[in-house]
Short mmCIF file of C-alpha atoms in Angstrom, two decimals:
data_model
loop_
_atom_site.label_atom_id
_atom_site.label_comp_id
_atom_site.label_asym_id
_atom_site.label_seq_id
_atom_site.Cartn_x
_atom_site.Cartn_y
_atom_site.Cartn_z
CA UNK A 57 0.00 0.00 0.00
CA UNK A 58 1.33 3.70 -0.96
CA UNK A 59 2.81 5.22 2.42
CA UNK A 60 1.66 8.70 3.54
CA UNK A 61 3.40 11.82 3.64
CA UNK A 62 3.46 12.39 6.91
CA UNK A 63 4.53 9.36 7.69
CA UNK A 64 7.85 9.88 5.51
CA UNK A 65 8.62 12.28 7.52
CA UNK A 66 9.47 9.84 10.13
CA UNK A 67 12.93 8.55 7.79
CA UNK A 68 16.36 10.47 8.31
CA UNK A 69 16.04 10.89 4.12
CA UNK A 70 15.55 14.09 1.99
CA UNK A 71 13.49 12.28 -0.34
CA UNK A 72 12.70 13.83 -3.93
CA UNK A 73 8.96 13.53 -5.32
CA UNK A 74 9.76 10.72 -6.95
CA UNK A 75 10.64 8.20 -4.41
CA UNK A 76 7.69 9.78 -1.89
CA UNK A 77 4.93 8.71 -4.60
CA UNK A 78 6.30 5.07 -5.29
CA UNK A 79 7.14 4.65 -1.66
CA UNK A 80 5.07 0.93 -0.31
CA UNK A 81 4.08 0.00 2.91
CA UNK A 82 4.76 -3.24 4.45
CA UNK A 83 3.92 -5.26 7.47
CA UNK A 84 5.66 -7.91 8.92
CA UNK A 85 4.43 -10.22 12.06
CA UNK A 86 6.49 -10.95 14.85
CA UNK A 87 9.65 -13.04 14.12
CA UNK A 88 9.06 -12.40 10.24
CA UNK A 89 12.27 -12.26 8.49
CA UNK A 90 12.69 -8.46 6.17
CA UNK A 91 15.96 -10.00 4.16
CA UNK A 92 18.33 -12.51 5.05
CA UNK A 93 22.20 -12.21 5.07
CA UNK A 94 24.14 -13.20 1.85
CA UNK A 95 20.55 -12.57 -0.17
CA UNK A 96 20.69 -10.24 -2.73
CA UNK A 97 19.80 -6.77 -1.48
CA UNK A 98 16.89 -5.82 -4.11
CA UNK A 99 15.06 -3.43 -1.42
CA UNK A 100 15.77 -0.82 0.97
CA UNK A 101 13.34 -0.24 4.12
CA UNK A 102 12.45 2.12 6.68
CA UNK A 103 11.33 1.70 9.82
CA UNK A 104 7.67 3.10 10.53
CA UNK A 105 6.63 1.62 13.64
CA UNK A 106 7.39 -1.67 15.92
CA UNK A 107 11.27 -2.86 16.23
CA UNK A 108 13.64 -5.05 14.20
CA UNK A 109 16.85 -7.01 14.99
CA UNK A 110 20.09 -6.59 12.67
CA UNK A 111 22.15 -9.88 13.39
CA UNK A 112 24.45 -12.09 11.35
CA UNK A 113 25.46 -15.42 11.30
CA UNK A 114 29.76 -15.53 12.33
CA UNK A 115 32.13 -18.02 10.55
CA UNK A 116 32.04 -20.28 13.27
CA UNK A 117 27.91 -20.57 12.25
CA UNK A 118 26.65 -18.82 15.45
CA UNK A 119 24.35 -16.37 15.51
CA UNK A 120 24.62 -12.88 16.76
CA UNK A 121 22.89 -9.88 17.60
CA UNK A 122 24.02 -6.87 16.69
CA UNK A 123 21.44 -3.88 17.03
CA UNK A 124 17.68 -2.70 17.72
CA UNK A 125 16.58 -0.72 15.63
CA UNK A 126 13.06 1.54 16.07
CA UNK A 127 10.88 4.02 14.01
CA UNK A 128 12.86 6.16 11.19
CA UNK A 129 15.62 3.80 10.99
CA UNK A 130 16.91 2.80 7.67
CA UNK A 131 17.50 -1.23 7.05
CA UNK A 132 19.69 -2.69 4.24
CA UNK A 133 21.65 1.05 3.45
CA UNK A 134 24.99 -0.36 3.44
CA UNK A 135 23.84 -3.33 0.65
CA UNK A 136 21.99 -1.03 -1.27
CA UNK A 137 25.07 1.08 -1.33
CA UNK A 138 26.99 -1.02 -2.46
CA UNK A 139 24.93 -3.00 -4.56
CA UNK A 140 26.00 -6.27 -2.77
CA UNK A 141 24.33 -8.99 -0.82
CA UNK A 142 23.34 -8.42 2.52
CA UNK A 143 25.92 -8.25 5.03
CA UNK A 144 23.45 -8.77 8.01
CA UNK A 145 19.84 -10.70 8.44
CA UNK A 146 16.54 -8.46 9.74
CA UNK A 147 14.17 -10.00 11.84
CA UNK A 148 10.57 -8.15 13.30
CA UNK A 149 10.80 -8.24 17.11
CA UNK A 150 7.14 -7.11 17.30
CA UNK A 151 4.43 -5.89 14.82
CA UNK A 152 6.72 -3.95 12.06
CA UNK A 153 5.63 -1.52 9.51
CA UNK A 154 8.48 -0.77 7.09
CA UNK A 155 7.89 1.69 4.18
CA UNK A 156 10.51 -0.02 0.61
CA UNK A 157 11.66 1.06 -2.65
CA UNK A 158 13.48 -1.07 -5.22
CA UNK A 159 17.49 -1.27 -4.43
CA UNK A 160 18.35 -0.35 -7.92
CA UNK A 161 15.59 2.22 -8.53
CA UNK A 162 17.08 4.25 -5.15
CA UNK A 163 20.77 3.77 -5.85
CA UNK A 164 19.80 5.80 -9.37
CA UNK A 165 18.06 8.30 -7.38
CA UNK A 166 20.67 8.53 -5.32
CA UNK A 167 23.15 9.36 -7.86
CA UNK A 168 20.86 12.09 -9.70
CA UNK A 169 19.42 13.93 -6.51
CA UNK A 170 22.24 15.65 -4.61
CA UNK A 171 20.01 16.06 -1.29
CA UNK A 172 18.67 12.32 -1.22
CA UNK A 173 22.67 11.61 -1.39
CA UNK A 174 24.12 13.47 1.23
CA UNK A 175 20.82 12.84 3.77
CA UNK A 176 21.74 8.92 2.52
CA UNK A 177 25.37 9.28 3.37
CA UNK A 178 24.79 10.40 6.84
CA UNK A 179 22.11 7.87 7.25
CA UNK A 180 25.39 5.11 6.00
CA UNK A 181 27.26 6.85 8.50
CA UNK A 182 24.69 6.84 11.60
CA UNK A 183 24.85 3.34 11.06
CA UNK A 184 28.83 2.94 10.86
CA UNK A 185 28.88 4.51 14.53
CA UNK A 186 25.86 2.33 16.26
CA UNK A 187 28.05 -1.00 15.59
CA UNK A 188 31.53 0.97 16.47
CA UNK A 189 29.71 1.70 19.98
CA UNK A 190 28.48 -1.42 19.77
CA UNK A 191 31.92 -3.49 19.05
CA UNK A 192 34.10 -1.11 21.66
CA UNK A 193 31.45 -2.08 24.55
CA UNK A 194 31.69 -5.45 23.50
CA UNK A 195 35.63 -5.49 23.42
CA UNK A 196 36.23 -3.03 26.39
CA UNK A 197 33.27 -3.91 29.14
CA UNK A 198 32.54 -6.37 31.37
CA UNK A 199 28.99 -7.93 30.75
CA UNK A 200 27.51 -5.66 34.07
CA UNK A 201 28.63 -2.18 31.93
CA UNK A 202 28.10 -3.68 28.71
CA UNK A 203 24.08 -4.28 30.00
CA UNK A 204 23.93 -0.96 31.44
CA UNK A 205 25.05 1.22 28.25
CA UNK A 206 23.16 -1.30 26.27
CA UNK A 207 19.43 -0.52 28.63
CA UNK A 208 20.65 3.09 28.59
CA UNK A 209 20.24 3.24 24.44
CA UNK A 210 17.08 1.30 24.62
CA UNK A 211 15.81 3.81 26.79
CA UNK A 212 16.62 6.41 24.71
CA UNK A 213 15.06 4.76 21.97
CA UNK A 214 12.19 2.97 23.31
CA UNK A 215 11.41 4.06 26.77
CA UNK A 216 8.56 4.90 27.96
CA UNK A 217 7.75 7.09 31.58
CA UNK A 218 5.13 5.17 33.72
CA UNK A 219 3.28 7.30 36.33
CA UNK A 220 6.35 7.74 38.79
CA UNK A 221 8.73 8.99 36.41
CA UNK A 222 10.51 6.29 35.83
CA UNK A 223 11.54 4.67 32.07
CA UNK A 224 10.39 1.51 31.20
CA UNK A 225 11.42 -0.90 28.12
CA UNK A 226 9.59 -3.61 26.63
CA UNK A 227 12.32 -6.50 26.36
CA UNK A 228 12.51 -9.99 27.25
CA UNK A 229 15.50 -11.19 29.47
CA UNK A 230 16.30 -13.11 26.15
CA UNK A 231 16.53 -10.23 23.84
CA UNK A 232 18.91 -8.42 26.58
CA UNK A 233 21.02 -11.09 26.52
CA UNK A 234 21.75 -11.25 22.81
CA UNK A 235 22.27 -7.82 22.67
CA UNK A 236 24.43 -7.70 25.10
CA UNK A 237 26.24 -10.94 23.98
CA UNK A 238 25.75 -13.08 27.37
CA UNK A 239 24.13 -15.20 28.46
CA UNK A 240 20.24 -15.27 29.79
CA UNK A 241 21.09 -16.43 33.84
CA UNK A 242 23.96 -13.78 33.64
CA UNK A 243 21.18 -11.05 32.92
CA UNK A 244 19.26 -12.08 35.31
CA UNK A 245 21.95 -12.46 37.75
CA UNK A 246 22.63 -8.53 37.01
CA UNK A 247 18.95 -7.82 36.83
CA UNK A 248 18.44 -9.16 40.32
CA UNK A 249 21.40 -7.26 41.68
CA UNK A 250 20.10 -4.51 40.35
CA UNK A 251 16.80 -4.66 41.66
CA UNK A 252 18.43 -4.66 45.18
CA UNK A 253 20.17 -1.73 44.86
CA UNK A 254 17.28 0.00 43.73
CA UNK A 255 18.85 0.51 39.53
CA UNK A 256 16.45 -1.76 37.89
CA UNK A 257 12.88 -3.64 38.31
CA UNK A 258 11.47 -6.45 36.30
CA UNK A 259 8.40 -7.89 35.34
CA UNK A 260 7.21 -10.30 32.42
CA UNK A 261 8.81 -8.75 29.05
CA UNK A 262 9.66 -5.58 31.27
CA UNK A 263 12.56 -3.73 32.72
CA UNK A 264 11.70 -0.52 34.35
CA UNK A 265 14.43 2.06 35.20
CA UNK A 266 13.61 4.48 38.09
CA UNK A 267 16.76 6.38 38.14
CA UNK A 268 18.65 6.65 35.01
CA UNK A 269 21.39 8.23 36.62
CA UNK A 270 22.58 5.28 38.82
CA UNK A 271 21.99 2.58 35.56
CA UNK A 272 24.55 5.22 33.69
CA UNK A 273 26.94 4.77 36.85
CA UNK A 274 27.27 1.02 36.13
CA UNK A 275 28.15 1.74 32.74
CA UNK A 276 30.59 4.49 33.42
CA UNK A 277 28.55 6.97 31.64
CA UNK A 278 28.05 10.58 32.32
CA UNK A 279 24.78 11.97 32.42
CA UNK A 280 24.75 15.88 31.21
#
């Protein structure tokens, strides 16, 4: 179905006349693969609503998780760039509406409209620094820091304030754990610590945060 203006507007893109009359709505289900890695890259999505997982499969044949990624985010920019497979698998956490154009139809687009390519190019580059961040907590942190930085993103990105102030994510223990490349009992090994010193609460497919400032003091983060 044709996506609506307004909705565009969600996308990081300066996106010529063209491409905002062709652009198609999809949805995807829960667990519904967008592309898989080594496929050819023949689309390029964004990210309208719900939340999708960007993980690849590592020589040794083991899966990995590499980032969550909301509303306005662009999936399969680096293929499409390059005109190559992709480099990375996209899965639908929840309920996902992407809006697509052809690969080869935006790569032309790209070349002609000046705005569409330098809006594109930071979008490229956006996603060059998530996975640095992402690969220097991995490298650097121990698992406790690496889950605090990693809940302090996903409440930027996804949290929501319940009646006392506090944020609160929607994420299974499982999904933490992937993310932040550990294990599920070490998560909730932290989790529970946490929850006695007063950082962290959980419930069913919950975390809620009630003070931001001491989660960022377990991941050696300063809060401005």
């Amino acid at each position: 179905m044709p996506a609506t203006m307004n909705r565009l507007a969600l996308l990081p893109l300066d996106l010529p006349p063209g491409l905002r009359a062709i652009a198609t709505e999809r949805r995807f289900d829960p667990h519904t693969e967008l592309f898989l890695q080594g496929h050819p890259a023949t689309e390029i999505f964004g990210i309208l609503a719900g939340r999708v997982t960007l993980w690849r499969v590592d020589e040794s044949g083991a899966p990995c998780t590499l980032l969550l990624l909301g509303k306005g985010e662009l999936l399969g920019s680096v293929s499409v760039a390059q005109g190559a497979p992709h480099l990375t698998s996209a899965t639908a956490l929840d309920r996902v509406t992407a809006v697509c154009w052809p690969a080869q139809l935006f790569r032309e687009t790209v070349r002609q409209d000046s705005g569409l390519a330098q809006s594109f190019l930071q979008a490229v580059a956006r996603r060059a620094v998530q996975l640095m961040d992402r690969f220097d907590d991995i490298a650097g942190l121990d698992v406790e820091a690496r889950l605090a930085r990693l809940l302090l993103r996903l409440c930027a990105d996804f949290g929501q304030h319940d009646d006392d102030l506090a944020v609160v994510i929607d994420i299974r223990q499982h999904d933490l754990a992937e993310l932040a490349f550990t294990t599920v009992p070490t998560v909730s090994r932290v989790l529970s610590k946490w929850r006695a010193d007063g950082i962290a609460s959980t419930q069913r497919g919950q975390v809620t945060i009630p003070h931001l400032s001491r989660l960022a003091a377990r991941g050696g983060v300063h809060l401005d």
